[in-house]
Short mmCIF file of C-alpha atoms in Angstrom, two decimals:
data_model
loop_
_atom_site.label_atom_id
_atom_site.label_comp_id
_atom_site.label_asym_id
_atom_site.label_seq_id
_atom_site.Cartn_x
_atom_site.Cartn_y
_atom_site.Cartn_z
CA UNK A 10 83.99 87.92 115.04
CA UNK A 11 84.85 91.65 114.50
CA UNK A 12 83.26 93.52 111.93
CA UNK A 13 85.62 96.23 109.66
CA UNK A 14 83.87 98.51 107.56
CA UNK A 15 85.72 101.54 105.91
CA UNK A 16 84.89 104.06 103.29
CA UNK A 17 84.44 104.91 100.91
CA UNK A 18 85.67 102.37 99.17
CA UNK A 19 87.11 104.36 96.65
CA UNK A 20 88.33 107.97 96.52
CA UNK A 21 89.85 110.25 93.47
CA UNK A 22 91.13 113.94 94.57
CA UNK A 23 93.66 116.17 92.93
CA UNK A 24 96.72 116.72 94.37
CA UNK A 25 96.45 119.42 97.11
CA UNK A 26 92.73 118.34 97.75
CA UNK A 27 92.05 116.84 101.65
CA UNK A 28 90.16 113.57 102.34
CA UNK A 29 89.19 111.90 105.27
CA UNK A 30 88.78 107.87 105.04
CA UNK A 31 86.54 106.81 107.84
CA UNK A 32 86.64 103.05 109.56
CA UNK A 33 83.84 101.64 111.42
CA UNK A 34 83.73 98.30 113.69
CA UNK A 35 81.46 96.46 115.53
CA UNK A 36 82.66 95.70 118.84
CA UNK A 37 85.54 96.88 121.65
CA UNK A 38 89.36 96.80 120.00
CA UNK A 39 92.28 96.83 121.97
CA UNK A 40 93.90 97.39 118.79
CA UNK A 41 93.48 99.62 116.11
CA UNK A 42 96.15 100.49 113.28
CA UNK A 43 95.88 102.29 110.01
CA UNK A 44 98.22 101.06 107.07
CA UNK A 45 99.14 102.51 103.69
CA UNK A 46 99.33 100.06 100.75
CA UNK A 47 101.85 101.08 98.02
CA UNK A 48 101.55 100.39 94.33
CA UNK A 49 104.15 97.97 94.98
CA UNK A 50 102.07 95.66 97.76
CA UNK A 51 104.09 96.79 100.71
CA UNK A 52 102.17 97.91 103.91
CA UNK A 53 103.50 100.46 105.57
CA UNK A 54 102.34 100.91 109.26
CA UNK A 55 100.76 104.69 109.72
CA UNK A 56 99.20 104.86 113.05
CA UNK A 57 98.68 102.46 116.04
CA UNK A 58 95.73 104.26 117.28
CA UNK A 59 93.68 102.59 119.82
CA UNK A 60 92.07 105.52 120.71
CA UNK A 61 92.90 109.56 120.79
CA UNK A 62 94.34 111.60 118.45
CA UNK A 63 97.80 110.88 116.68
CA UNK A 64 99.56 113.65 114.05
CA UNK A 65 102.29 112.82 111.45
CA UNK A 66 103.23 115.49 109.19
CA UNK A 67 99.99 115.94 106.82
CA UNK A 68 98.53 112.71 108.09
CA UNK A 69 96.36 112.56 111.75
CA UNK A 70 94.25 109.92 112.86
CA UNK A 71 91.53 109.93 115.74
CA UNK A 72 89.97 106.95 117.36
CA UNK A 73 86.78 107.29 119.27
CA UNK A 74 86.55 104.37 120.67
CA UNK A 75 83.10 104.32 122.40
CA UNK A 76 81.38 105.28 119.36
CA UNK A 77 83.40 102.70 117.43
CA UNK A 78 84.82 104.70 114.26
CA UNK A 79 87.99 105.96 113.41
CA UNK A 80 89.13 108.51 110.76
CA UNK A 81 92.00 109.27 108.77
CA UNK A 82 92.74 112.70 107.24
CA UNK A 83 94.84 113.05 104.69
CA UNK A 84 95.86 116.97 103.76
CA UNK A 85 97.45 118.43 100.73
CA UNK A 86 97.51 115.35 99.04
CA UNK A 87 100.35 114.05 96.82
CA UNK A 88 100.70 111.60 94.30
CA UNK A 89 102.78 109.85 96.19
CA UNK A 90 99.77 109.29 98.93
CA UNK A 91 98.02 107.05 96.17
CA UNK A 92 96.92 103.25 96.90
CA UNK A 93 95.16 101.21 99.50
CA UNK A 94 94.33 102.35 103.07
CA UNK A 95 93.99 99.75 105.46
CA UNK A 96 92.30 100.17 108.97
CA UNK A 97 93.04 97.15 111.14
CA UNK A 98 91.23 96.56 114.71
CA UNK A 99 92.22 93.96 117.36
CA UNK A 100 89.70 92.88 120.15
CA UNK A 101 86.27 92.37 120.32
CA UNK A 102 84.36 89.37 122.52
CA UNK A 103 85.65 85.81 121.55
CA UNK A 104 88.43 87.21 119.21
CA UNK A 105 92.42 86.46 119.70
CA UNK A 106 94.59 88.76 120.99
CA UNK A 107 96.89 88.89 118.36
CA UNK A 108 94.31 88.58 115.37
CA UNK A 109 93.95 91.96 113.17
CA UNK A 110 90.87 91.94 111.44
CA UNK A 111 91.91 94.11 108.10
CA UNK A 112 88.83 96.40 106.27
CA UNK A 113 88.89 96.11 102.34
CA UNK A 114 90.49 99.32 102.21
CA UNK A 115 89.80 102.81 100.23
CA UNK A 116 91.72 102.86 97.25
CA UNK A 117 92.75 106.55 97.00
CA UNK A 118 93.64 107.55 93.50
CA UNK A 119 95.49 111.17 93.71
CA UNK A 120 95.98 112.85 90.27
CA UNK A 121 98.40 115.76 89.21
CA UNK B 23 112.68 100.14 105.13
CA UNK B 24 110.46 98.53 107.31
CA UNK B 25 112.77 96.52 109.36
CA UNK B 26 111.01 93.74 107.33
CA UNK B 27 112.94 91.31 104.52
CA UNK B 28 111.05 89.22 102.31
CA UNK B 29 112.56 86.99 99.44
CA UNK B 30 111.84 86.59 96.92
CA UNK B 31 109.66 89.48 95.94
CA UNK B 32 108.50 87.26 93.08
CA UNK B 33 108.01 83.73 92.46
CA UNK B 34 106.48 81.45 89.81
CA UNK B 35 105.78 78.18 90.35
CA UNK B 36 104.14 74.75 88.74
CA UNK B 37 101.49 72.83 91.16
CA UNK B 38 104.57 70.06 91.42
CA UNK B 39 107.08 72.30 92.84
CA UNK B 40 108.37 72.81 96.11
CA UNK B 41 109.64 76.45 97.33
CA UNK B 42 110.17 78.25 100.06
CA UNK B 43 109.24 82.09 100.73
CA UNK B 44 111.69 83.43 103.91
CA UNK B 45 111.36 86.80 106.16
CA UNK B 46 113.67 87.73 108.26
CA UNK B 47 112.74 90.81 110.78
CA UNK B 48 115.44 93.15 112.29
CA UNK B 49 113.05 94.80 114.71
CA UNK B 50 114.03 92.78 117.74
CA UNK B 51 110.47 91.18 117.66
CA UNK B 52 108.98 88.25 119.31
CA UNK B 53 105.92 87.01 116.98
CA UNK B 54 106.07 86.91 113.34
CA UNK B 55 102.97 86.27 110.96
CA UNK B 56 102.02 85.65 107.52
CA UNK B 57 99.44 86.81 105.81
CA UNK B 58 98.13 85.58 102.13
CA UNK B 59 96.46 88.97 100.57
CA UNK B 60 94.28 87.34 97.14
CA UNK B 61 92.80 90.12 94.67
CA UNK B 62 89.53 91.85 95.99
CA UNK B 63 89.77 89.88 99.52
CA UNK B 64 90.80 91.37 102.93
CA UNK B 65 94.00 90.34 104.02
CA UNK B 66 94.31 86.72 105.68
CA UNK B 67 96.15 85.59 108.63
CA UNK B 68 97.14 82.30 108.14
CA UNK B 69 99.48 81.83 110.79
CA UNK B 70 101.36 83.36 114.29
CA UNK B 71 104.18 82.17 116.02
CA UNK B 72 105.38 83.93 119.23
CA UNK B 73 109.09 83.04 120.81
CA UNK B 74 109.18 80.54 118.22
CA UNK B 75 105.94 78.59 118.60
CA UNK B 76 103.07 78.44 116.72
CA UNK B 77 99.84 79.97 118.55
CA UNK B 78 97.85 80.40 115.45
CA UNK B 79 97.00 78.29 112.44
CA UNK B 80 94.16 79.77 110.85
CA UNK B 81 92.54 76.74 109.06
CA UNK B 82 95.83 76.65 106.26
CA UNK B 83 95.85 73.75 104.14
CA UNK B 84 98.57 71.43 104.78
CA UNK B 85 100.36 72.01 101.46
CA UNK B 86 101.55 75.82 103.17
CA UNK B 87 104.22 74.66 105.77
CA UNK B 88 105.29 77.19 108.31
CA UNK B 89 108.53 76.92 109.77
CA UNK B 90 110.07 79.47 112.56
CA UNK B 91 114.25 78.23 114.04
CA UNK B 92 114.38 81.60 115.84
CA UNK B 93 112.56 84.59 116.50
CA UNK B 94 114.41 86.44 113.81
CA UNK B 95 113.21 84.42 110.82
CA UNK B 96 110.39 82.51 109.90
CA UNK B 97 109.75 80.42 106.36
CA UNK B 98 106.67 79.32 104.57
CA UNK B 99 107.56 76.01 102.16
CA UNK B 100 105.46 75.41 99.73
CA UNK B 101 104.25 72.13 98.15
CA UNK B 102 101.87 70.95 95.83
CA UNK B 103 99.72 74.40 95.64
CA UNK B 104 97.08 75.00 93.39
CA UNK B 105 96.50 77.93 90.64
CA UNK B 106 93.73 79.37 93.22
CA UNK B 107 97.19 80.08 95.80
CA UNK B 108 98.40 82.58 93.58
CA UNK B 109 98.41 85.82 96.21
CA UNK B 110 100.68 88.33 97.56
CA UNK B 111 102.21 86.52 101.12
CA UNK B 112 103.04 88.95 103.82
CA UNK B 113 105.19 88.66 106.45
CA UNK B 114 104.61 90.91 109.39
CA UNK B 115 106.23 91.27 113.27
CA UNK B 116 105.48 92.76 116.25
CA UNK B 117 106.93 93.12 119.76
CA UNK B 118 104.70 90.57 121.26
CA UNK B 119 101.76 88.31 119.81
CA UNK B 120 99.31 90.08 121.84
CA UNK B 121 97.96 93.76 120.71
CA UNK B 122 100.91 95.72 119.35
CA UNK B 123 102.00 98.14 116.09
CA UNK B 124 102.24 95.03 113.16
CA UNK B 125 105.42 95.99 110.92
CA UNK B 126 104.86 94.20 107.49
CA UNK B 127 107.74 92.71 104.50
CA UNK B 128 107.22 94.10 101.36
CA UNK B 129 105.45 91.27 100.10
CA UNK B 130 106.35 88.15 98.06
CA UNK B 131 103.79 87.99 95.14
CA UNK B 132 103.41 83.95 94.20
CA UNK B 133 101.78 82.56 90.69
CA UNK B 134 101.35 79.35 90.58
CA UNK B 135 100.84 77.98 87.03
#
């Protein structure tokens, strides 16, 4: 199946400092999706980002799909932007349509 | 606010028990999942159902019992589990059961003693 590698795994910055979290798979995804993992367990969806180049406030995502990566930036991090990152693909030869293979995540630790 | 219920956020449990975790999704969705999420292992689907029927049973042991009466709510029963079950179970939707934005619960974290 699908291979999901992301890093780093982990990540500390001070608040106001920018990251970028980077995923890498293996073969073609129909599907990709970023998720944030609060302290709390909940996953909240972030980006559904097949490919391109998607913006949300100090969040933005690109896919390059060919070259079979995609990155997160995070700027002027917060507190608030601590916990698990996610990237999720979909696709691949042999795999299920509806099957998300999940990374392990970054755990990004932001301190004030 | 996800669009995403889950209940009960917490559960504890003996090995003889029998519960039941429930999601209910207000999204207008067609599939719903769950996912078990152990410490230090990528998240696991364990199973899919789309308009009500299972496509997907990811090689769950038969003590996890899905159940799905409409596309609005789906139920995991529990029976019989082991300490090594103790996980966060996620619930998650999506439009359709093929690729699509996933929209997970906030979790319901089970110990089983």
């Amino acid at each position: 199946g699908i291979q999901v590698e992301q890093s780093p795994p982990d990540l500390i910055l001070q608040e106001g400092a920018n990251s970028t979290l980077r995923c890498n798979f293996s073969d073609s995804v129909n599907n990709l999706q970023w998720f944030h993992q609060n302290p709390w367990g909940q996953l909240i969806n972030l980006f559904y980002i097949p490919s391109g180049t998607k913006q949300n406030g100090r969040l933005s995502a690109t896919t390059v799909a060919t070259e079979r990566y995609s990155l997160l930036y995070i700027s002027s991090s917060q507190t608030t932007d601590s916990g698990v990152y996610f990237c999720a693909v979909e696709g691949g030869s042999g795999g299920s349509n509806y099957k998300l293979t999940f990374g392990k995540g970054t755990l990004l630790t932001v301190n004030p | 606010e996800t669009g995403v219920t889950q209940t009960p956020r917490h559960l504890v449990m003996g090995m003889t028990n029998k519960k039941s975790l429930k999601c209910e999704q207000h999204l207008g969705h067609n599939a719903m999942y769950w996912y078990k999420q152990s410490a230090k292992k990528p998240l696991e689907l364990m199973f899919v159902y789309s308009l009500e029927e299972r496509v997907e049973n990811n090689s769950v042991p038969s003590r996890f019992s899905p159940e799905c009466p409409n596309s609005s709510h789906l139920f995991l029963h529990l029976h019989t589990l082991q300490p090594e079950d103790s996980a966060l179970y996620l619930c998650a939707s999506s439009q359709n059961s093929g690729a699509g934005e996933l929209f997970f619960g906030e979790g319901s974290r089970l110990t089983v003693l």
